[in-house]
Short mmCIF file of C-alpha atoms in Angstrom, two decimals:
data_model
loop_
_atom_site.label_atom_id
_atom_site.label_comp_id
_atom_site.label_asym_id
_atom_site.label_seq_id
_atom_site.Cartn_x
_atom_site.Cartn_y
_atom_site.Cartn_z
CA UNK A 30 -13.29 17.62 16.16
CA UNK A 31 -15.40 16.58 18.03
CA UNK A 32 -13.66 15.03 21.03
CA UNK A 33 -10.14 16.85 20.80
CA UNK A 34 -9.11 18.23 24.09
CA UNK A 35 -7.50 21.75 23.13
CA UNK A 36 -6.65 22.91 26.79
CA UNK A 37 -3.47 23.62 26.25
CA UNK A 38 -3.92 26.27 23.42
CA UNK A 39 -4.74 28.19 26.61
CA UNK A 40 -1.52 27.96 27.70
CA UNK A 41 0.48 28.93 24.67
CA UNK A 42 2.92 31.85 24.48
CA UNK A 43 5.06 33.07 21.99
CA UNK A 44 7.95 30.53 21.68
CA UNK A 45 6.31 27.79 22.02
CA UNK A 46 6.27 24.50 20.49
CA UNK A 47 3.79 23.05 18.88
CA UNK A 48 2.71 20.37 16.08
CA UNK A 49 1.08 22.27 12.90
CA UNK A 50 -0.91 19.39 10.91
CA UNK A 51 -2.08 20.37 6.95
CA UNK A 52 -3.43 18.64 4.40
CA UNK A 53 -3.11 18.48 0.87
CA UNK A 54 -5.80 18.82 -1.91
CA UNK A 55 -7.17 15.43 -1.52
CA UNK A 56 -7.42 15.80 2.42
CA UNK A 57 -4.47 13.57 3.25
CA UNK A 58 -3.07 14.96 6.21
CA UNK A 59 0.28 15.56 7.76
CA UNK A 60 2.08 17.45 10.23
CA UNK A 61 5.00 19.01 11.48
CA UNK A 62 6.79 20.76 14.18
CA UNK A 63 6.12 24.70 15.25
CA UNK A 64 6.14 27.45 16.68
CA UNK A 65 4.11 30.11 18.17
CA UNK A 66 5.14 33.52 17.24
CA UNK A 67 2.48 35.92 18.82
CA UNK A 68 -0.72 35.26 20.21
CA UNK A 69 -4.15 37.52 20.86
CA UNK A 70 -6.92 37.08 22.26
CA UNK A 71 -8.62 35.18 19.37
CA UNK A 72 -5.76 34.27 17.33
CA UNK A 73 -2.28 32.40 17.89
CA UNK A 74 0.41 33.36 14.60
CA UNK A 75 2.15 30.11 13.95
CA UNK A 76 4.85 29.75 11.49
CA UNK A 77 7.21 26.90 10.92
CA UNK A 78 10.67 28.71 10.20
CA UNK A 79 10.55 30.95 12.77
CA UNK A 80 9.87 33.86 11.00
CA UNK A 81 6.79 36.55 10.92
CA UNK A 82 5.19 35.53 8.47
CA UNK A 83 2.98 32.39 9.73
CA UNK A 84 -0.83 31.07 10.09
CA UNK A 85 -3.11 32.26 11.89
CA UNK A 86 -5.41 29.63 14.06
CA UNK A 87 -8.75 30.48 16.64
CA UNK A 88 -8.00 30.03 20.41
CA UNK A 89 -10.33 28.53 21.17
CA UNK A 90 -10.95 25.83 17.98
CA UNK A 91 -7.16 24.70 16.93
CA UNK A 92 -8.63 25.90 13.51
CA UNK A 93 -6.83 27.64 10.90
CA UNK A 94 -8.94 30.81 9.46
CA UNK A 95 -10.51 30.34 6.78
CA UNK A 96 -10.54 30.09 3.15
CA UNK A 97 -11.23 27.34 1.03
CA UNK A 98 -10.71 23.67 1.03
CA UNK A 99 -9.21 21.78 4.26
CA UNK A 100 -7.79 23.91 7.18
CA UNK A 101 -4.79 23.70 8.78
CA UNK A 102 -5.00 22.56 13.22
CA UNK A 103 -2.74 22.34 16.52
CA UNK A 104 -1.38 20.24 18.35
CA UNK A 105 0.29 19.78 21.67
CA UNK A 106 2.19 17.58 20.22
CA UNK A 107 3.08 15.15 17.28
CA UNK A 108 2.75 11.72 20.28
CA UNK A 109 -0.90 13.22 20.41
CA UNK A 110 -2.01 13.80 16.86
CA UNK A 111 -0.59 10.16 16.07
CA UNK A 112 -2.47 8.95 18.98
CA UNK A 113 -6.10 10.68 17.41
CA UNK A 114 -5.43 9.30 14.31
CA UNK A 115 -4.75 5.65 16.04
CA UNK A 116 -7.69 6.05 17.52
CA UNK A 117 -9.78 6.79 14.29
CA UNK A 118 -8.14 3.36 12.81
CA UNK A 119 -9.96 1.38 15.28
CA UNK A 120 -12.75 3.10 15.61
CA UNK A 121 -13.41 2.25 11.52
CA UNK A 122 -11.98 -1.42 12.07
CA UNK A 123 -14.71 -1.99 14.88
CA UNK A 124 -17.21 -0.08 12.72
CA UNK A 125 -16.86 -2.03 9.92
CA UNK A 126 -16.72 -5.02 12.31
CA UNK A 127 -19.65 -4.49 13.67
CA UNK A 128 -21.50 -3.53 10.74
CA UNK A 129 -20.53 -6.13 8.54
CA UNK A 130 -22.31 -9.07 10.74
CA UNK A 131 -25.31 -9.85 11.08
CA UNK A 132 -25.15 -12.31 13.72
CA UNK A 133 -23.34 -11.05 17.24
CA UNK A 134 -19.67 -13.21 17.02
CA UNK A 135 -19.68 -16.39 19.13
CA UNK A 136 -18.67 -16.04 22.32
CA UNK A 137 -19.50 -12.15 22.72
CA UNK A 138 -21.98 -12.53 25.69
CA UNK A 139 -25.17 -9.94 25.84
CA UNK A 140 -23.83 -8.49 28.49
CA UNK A 141 -21.30 -7.26 26.97
CA UNK A 142 -23.24 -6.34 23.95
CA UNK A 143 -25.22 -4.33 26.47
CA UNK A 144 -22.44 -2.89 27.57
CA UNK A 145 -20.96 -1.99 24.46
CA UNK A 146 -24.47 -0.06 23.80
CA UNK A 147 -24.60 1.48 26.32
CA UNK A 148 -21.16 3.22 26.13
CA UNK A 149 -22.23 4.13 22.51
CA UNK A 150 -25.06 5.39 23.32
CA UNK A 151 -23.54 7.91 25.96
CA UNK A 152 -21.31 9.38 23.71
CA UNK A 153 -23.66 10.56 20.66
#
């Protein structure tokens, strides 16, 4: 969850639509639309069906309460979750490409390498 923008959680109120991402027992994630049914200072209650029974999420990070296994996450929209999934996929491709090569690719200048190293080091 490092770097995930959760500022939208501060503005949520009863009736607002959110995107609920859950994971199965193997960790495969899928999402669906859900609605806020209640909000307090520590917890946001969300329901898929709109009935009173719902799932409880922390207001500071949008993660479902304890338990074992994979926790559910709240996102502002399907598009924002999709963008994060895409960002992680591209990062994995980039990371694998870098670690698979002993020498830098032809055409990659020292300046390019220094710029990437500075950017990556500033984010760690």
